[in-house]
mmCIF file of C-alpha atoms and ligand atoms in Angstrom:
data_model
loop_
_atom_site.group_PDB
_atom_site.id
_atom_site.type_symbol
_atom_site.label_atom_id
_atom_site.label_comp_id
_atom_site.label_asym_id
_atom_site.label_seq_id
_atom_site.Cartn_x
_atom_site.Cartn_y
_atom_site.Cartn_z
ATOM 1 C CA UNK A 33 22.381 -43.087 220.473
ATOM 2 C CA UNK A 34 25.199 -41.958 218.221
ATOM 3 C CA UNK A 35 26.348 -38.348 218.346
ATOM 4 C CA UNK A 36 26.966 -36.944 214.901
ATOM 5 C CA UNK A 37 28.337 -33.480 215.128
ATOM 6 C CA UNK A 38 29.263 -30.854 212.569
ATOM 7 C CA UNK A 39 31.420 -28.099 214.027
ATOM 8 C CA UNK A 40 31.334 -24.699 212.308
ATOM 9 C CA UNK A 41 33.234 -21.566 213.232
ATOM 10 C CA UNK A 42 35.618 -18.971 211.817
ATOM 11 C CA UNK A 43 39.417 -19.243 211.976
ATOM 12 C CA UNK A 44 40.539 -18.442 215.507
ATOM 13 C CA UNK A 45 37.291 -19.615 217.137
ATOM 14 C CA UNK A 46 38.978 -22.699 218.575
ATOM 15 C CA UNK A 47 36.884 -25.012 216.430
ATOM 16 C CA UNK A 48 39.589 -27.644 215.927
ATOM 17 C CA UNK A 49 40.474 -27.725 219.617
ATOM 18 C CA UNK A 50 36.839 -28.005 220.672
ATOM 19 C CA UNK A 51 36.155 -30.682 218.057
ATOM 20 C CA UNK A 52 39.081 -32.726 219.347
ATOM 21 C CA UNK A 53 38.062 -32.304 222.969
ATOM 22 C CA UNK A 54 34.449 -33.293 222.324
ATOM 23 C CA UNK A 55 35.529 -36.327 220.302
ATOM 24 C CA UNK A 56 37.917 -37.471 223.042
ATOM 25 C CA UNK A 57 35.304 -37.053 225.782
ATOM 26 C CA UNK A 58 32.675 -39.008 223.826
ATOM 27 C CA UNK A 59 35.056 -41.640 222.479
ATOM 28 C CA UNK A 60 34.187 -40.919 218.845
ATOM 29 C CA UNK A 61 36.578 -40.007 216.017
ATOM 30 C CA UNK A 62 37.258 -36.421 215.080
ATOM 31 C CA UNK A 63 37.167 -36.338 211.312
ATOM 32 C CA UNK A 64 38.981 -33.366 209.833
ATOM 33 C CA UNK A 65 39.194 -32.925 206.094
ATOM 34 C CA UNK A 66 42.951 -32.304 206.106
ATOM 35 C CA UNK A 67 43.605 -35.591 207.935
ATOM 36 C CA UNK A 68 41.280 -37.740 205.860
ATOM 37 C CA UNK A 69 42.559 -36.302 202.567
ATOM 38 C CA UNK A 70 46.101 -37.233 203.577
ATOM 39 C CA UNK A 71 44.949 -40.689 204.709
ATOM 40 C CA UNK A 72 42.921 -41.293 201.562
ATOM 41 C CA UNK A 73 45.813 -40.255 199.339
ATOM 42 C CA UNK A 74 48.014 -42.828 201.105
ATOM 43 C CA UNK A 75 45.377 -45.580 201.212
ATOM 44 C CA UNK A 76 45.346 -46.198 197.475
ATOM 45 C CA UNK A 77 41.558 -46.628 197.225
ATOM 46 C CA UNK A 78 39.931 -45.485 194.004
ATOM 47 C CA UNK A 79 38.701 -42.193 195.425
ATOM 48 C CA UNK A 80 41.953 -41.750 197.341
ATOM 49 C CA UNK A 81 44.000 -42.002 194.146
ATOM 50 C CA UNK A 82 41.746 -39.401 192.491
ATOM 51 C CA UNK A 83 42.215 -37.046 195.429
ATOM 52 C CA UNK A 84 45.981 -37.505 195.296
ATOM 53 C CA UNK A 85 46.084 -36.695 191.583
ATOM 54 C CA UNK A 86 44.118 -33.466 192.172
ATOM 55 C CA UNK A 87 46.298 -32.418 195.112
ATOM 56 C CA UNK A 88 49.528 -33.300 193.277
ATOM 57 C CA UNK A 89 48.389 -30.968 190.498
ATOM 58 C CA UNK A 90 48.019 -28.222 193.111
ATOM 59 C CA UNK A 91 44.254 -27.961 192.692
ATOM 60 C CA UNK A 92 41.459 -27.972 195.269
ATOM 61 C CA UNK A 93 39.629 -31.255 195.761
ATOM 62 C CA UNK A 94 36.066 -30.872 194.429
ATOM 63 C CA UNK A 95 32.777 -31.863 196.060
ATOM 64 C CA UNK A 96 32.478 -35.270 194.370
ATOM 65 C CA UNK A 97 35.836 -36.555 195.568
ATOM 66 C CA UNK A 98 35.471 -34.913 198.984
ATOM 67 C CA UNK A 99 32.031 -36.479 199.488
ATOM 68 C CA UNK A 100 33.411 -39.886 198.519
ATOM 69 C CA UNK A 101 36.266 -39.626 200.976
ATOM 70 C CA UNK A 102 33.988 -38.530 203.811
ATOM 71 C CA UNK A 103 31.607 -41.391 203.023
ATOM 72 C CA UNK A 104 34.453 -43.933 203.193
ATOM 73 C CA UNK A 105 35.576 -42.455 206.503
ATOM 74 C CA UNK A 106 32.220 -42.319 208.296
ATOM 75 C CA UNK A 107 31.339 -45.837 207.164
ATOM 76 C CA UNK A 108 34.298 -47.187 209.085
ATOM 77 C CA UNK A 109 33.594 -49.124 212.284
ATOM 78 C CA UNK A 110 34.920 -46.582 214.750
ATOM 79 C CA UNK A 111 32.382 -44.007 213.517
ATOM 80 C CA UNK A 112 29.345 -46.199 214.163
ATOM 81 C CA UNK A 113 28.775 -44.587 217.547
ATOM 82 C CA UNK A 114 29.170 -41.137 216.063
ATOM 83 C CA UNK A 115 31.766 -38.635 214.901
ATOM 84 C CA UNK A 116 32.755 -35.002 214.922
ATOM 85 C CA UNK A 117 33.278 -33.370 211.543
ATOM 86 C CA UNK A 118 35.764 -30.500 211.382
ATOM 87 C CA UNK A 119 36.089 -28.701 208.041
ATOM 88 C CA UNK A 120 33.274 -30.604 206.333
ATOM 89 C CA UNK A 121 30.791 -29.739 204.945
ATOM 90 C CA UNK A 122 32.143 -26.508 203.486
ATOM 91 C CA UNK A 123 29.460 -26.007 200.828
ATOM 92 C CA UNK A 124 25.703 -26.556 200.572
ATOM 93 C CA UNK A 125 26.337 -29.313 198.011
ATOM 94 C CA UNK A 126 28.528 -31.116 200.538
ATOM 95 C CA UNK A 127 25.886 -30.634 203.255
ATOM 96 C CA UNK A 128 23.242 -32.187 200.992
ATOM 97 C CA UNK A 129 25.545 -35.117 200.266
ATOM 98 C CA UNK A 130 26.111 -35.617 204.005
ATOM 99 C CA UNK A 131 22.345 -35.618 204.664
ATOM 100 C CA UNK A 132 21.897 -38.248 201.962
ATOM 101 C CA UNK A 133 24.534 -40.466 203.626
ATOM 102 C CA UNK A 134 22.947 -40.504 207.071
ATOM 103 C CA UNK A 135 19.934 -42.397 208.360
ATOM 104 C CA UNK A 136 17.410 -40.815 210.738
ATOM 105 C CA UNK A 137 18.250 -42.946 213.743
ATOM 106 C CA UNK A 138 20.587 -40.391 215.253
ATOM 107 C CA UNK A 139 20.418 -36.643 214.861
ATOM 108 C CA UNK A 140 22.968 -34.578 212.967
ATOM 109 C CA UNK A 141 23.812 -31.780 215.382
ATOM 110 C CA UNK A 142 25.317 -28.585 213.996
ATOM 111 C CA UNK A 143 27.272 -26.379 216.376
ATOM 112 C CA UNK A 144 28.224 -22.912 215.145
ATOM 113 C CA UNK A 145 30.854 -21.218 217.325
ATOM 114 C CA UNK A 146 30.226 -17.470 217.079
ATOM 115 C CA UNK A 147 32.739 -14.771 217.954
ATOM 116 C CA UNK A 148 32.692 -11.014 217.170
ATOM 117 C CA UNK A 149 35.167 -10.124 214.421
ATOM 118 C CA UNK A 150 37.134 -7.700 216.616
ATOM 119 C CA UNK A 151 37.783 -10.443 219.155
ATOM 120 C CA UNK A 152 38.983 -12.784 216.426
ATOM 121 C CA UNK A 153 41.286 -10.159 214.947
ATOM 122 C CA UNK A 154 42.801 -9.567 218.374
ATOM 123 C CA UNK A 155 43.211 -13.307 218.998
ATOM 124 C CA UNK A 156 44.738 -14.087 215.619
ATOM 125 C CA UNK A 157 47.012 -11.029 215.556
ATOM 126 C CA UNK A 158 48.532 -11.944 218.886
ATOM 127 C CA UNK A 159 48.943 -15.599 218.013
ATOM 128 C CA UNK A 160 52.534 -16.782 218.044
ATOM 129 C CA UNK A 161 54.054 -19.891 216.586
ATOM 130 C CA UNK A 162 57.421 -21.543 217.101
ATOM 131 C CA UNK A 163 59.979 -20.357 214.530
ATOM 132 C CA UNK A 164 61.670 -23.768 214.628
ATOM 133 C CA UNK A 165 58.920 -26.366 214.655
ATOM 134 C CA UNK A 166 55.748 -24.403 213.824
ATOM 135 C CA UNK A 167 53.892 -25.387 217.021
ATOM 136 C CA UNK A 168 51.163 -22.909 218.069
ATOM 137 C CA UNK A 169 52.323 -21.290 221.305
ATOM 138 C CA UNK A 170 50.301 -21.265 224.519
ATOM 139 C CA UNK A 171 49.086 -17.641 224.944
ATOM 140 C CA UNK A 172 51.396 -15.716 227.260
ATOM 141 C CA UNK A 173 54.323 -18.106 226.923
ATOM 142 C CA UNK A 174 57.756 -16.866 225.883
ATOM 143 C CA UNK A 175 59.145 -19.950 224.160
ATOM 144 C CA UNK A 176 57.905 -23.093 222.412
ATOM 145 C CA UNK A 177 56.391 -25.592 224.844
ATOM 146 C CA UNK A 178 57.424 -28.430 222.549
ATOM 147 C CA UNK A 179 61.006 -27.683 221.538
ATOM 148 C CA UNK A 180 61.926 -24.494 223.413
ATOM 149 C CA UNK A 181 62.399 -22.528 220.176
ATOM 150 C CA UNK A 182 61.804 -18.776 219.810
ATOM 151 C CA UNK A 183 58.267 -17.590 219.022
ATOM 152 C CA UNK A 184 57.367 -15.538 215.955
ATOM 153 C CA UNK A 185 54.172 -14.010 214.601
ATOM 154 C CA UNK A 186 52.639 -16.022 211.793
ATOM 155 C CA UNK A 187 53.175 -14.147 208.556
ATOM 156 C CA UNK A 188 49.516 -14.363 207.532
ATOM 157 C CA UNK A 189 48.261 -13.151 210.914
ATOM 158 C CA UNK A 190 48.591 -9.375 210.597
ATOM 159 C CA UNK A 191 45.359 -7.363 210.989
ATOM 160 C CA UNK A 192 44.420 -6.774 207.359
ATOM 161 C CA UNK A 193 45.131 -10.336 206.300
ATOM 162 C CA UNK A 194 43.123 -11.598 209.260
ATOM 163 C CA UNK A 195 40.122 -9.401 208.350
ATOM 164 C CA UNK A 196 40.364 -10.550 204.752
ATOM 165 C CA UNK A 197 40.417 -14.223 205.796
ATOM 166 C CA UNK A 198 37.414 -13.705 208.074
ATOM 167 C CA UNK A 199 35.555 -11.954 205.249
ATOM 168 C CA UNK A 200 36.192 -14.872 202.915
ATOM 169 C CA UNK A 201 35.095 -17.320 205.611
ATOM 170 C CA UNK A 202 31.859 -15.381 206.186
ATOM 171 C CA UNK A 203 30.994 -15.177 202.498
ATOM 172 C CA UNK A 204 31.738 -18.856 201.908
ATOM 173 C CA UNK A 205 29.990 -20.125 205.013
ATOM 174 C CA UNK A 206 26.821 -18.009 205.108
ATOM 175 C CA UNK A 207 24.904 -20.221 202.617
ATOM 176 C CA UNK A 208 25.862 -23.268 204.704
ATOM 177 C CA UNK A 209 24.682 -21.652 207.943
ATOM 178 C CA UNK A 210 21.440 -20.647 206.195
ATOM 179 C CA UNK A 211 21.020 -24.235 205.026
ATOM 180 C CA UNK A 212 21.242 -25.539 208.607
ATOM 181 C CA UNK A 213 19.869 -22.671 210.683
ATOM 182 C CA UNK A 214 16.191 -23.563 210.655
ATOM 183 C CA UNK A 215 16.793 -27.067 211.946
ATOM 184 C CA UNK A 216 15.992 -27.765 215.590
ATOM 185 C CA UNK A 217 19.397 -29.480 215.874
ATOM 186 C CA UNK A 218 21.296 -26.297 214.891
ATOM 187 C CA UNK A 219 22.812 -24.427 217.857
ATOM 188 C CA UNK A 220 24.961 -21.319 218.153
ATOM 189 C CA UNK A 221 27.529 -21.255 220.920
ATOM 190 C CA UNK A 222 29.251 -18.128 222.274
ATOM 191 C CA UNK A 223 32.944 -18.608 221.483
ATOM 192 C CA UNK A 224 34.075 -15.472 223.326
ATOM 193 C CA UNK A 225 34.650 -17.336 226.587
ATOM 194 C CA UNK A 226 37.302 -19.573 228.115
ATOM 195 C CA UNK A 227 37.850 -22.920 226.329
ATOM 196 C CA UNK A 228 36.280 -24.726 229.325
ATOM 197 C CA UNK A 229 33.153 -22.556 229.181
ATOM 198 C CA UNK A 230 32.844 -23.051 225.404
ATOM 199 C CA UNK A 231 33.210 -26.828 225.863
ATOM 200 C CA UNK A 232 30.490 -26.826 228.552
ATOM 201 C CA UNK A 233 28.141 -24.834 226.291
ATOM 202 C CA UNK A 234 28.799 -27.240 223.419
ATOM 203 C CA UNK A 235 27.928 -30.233 225.625
ATOM 204 C CA UNK A 236 24.709 -28.551 226.779
ATOM 205 C CA UNK A 237 23.803 -27.561 223.208
ATOM 206 C CA UNK A 238 24.356 -31.106 221.937
ATOM 207 C CA UNK A 239 22.241 -32.545 224.772
ATOM 208 C CA UNK A 240 19.423 -30.104 223.980
ATOM 209 C CA UNK A 241 19.615 -30.839 220.253
ATOM 210 C CA UNK A 242 19.507 -34.605 220.878
ATOM 211 C CA UNK A 243 16.415 -34.188 223.118
ATOM 212 C CA UNK A 244 14.674 -32.271 220.329
ATOM 213 C CA UNK A 245 15.361 -35.164 217.962
ATOM 214 C CA UNK A 246 13.894 -37.812 220.287
HETATM 215 ZN ZN1 ZN B 771 59.063 -25.546 218.693
#
């Protein structure tokens, strides 16, 4: 059975890392909106050209275009055995469009990585990036593990900005979480643990959600 996974979680929850890890372990593509927008813009398909025009104008890509791009991506061969979505859906309208795209043969599992705000603020405020190449530093390291450059604090990572970003995330995402929460394939995972422990909980949650579907 295919594993179709939607990964939700606030900035700093490790969502992207966990999505990538899960995808690699299951041999399915990780589909992140940033990547597929860039790909689509380069591909020259009809919907890709529309997305490029919107982005070139400095505007946000709307639901219609976004839904079209996601549809093109998940209809590709490598996603037949499943996929992990990272950054999509972002709105209830997008979630409805995703439901309409999928058949009932495999479940859509929704994993919500939950972390208390204070923990996130601490994590994000102590995050360092490389001043030369922009690589996110391994916690506790003193120089860039990629190029050896000096580490700096990201400008948008000070406490107030972090709390503001988390507030925006919460307001934007709550309707989406409400949309999914009552489903038996929705699972919350405690993100305030080591990456290995979070990954193990995600695997267990997906297994449980798939059993419910059967
Ligand atoms: Zn570097």
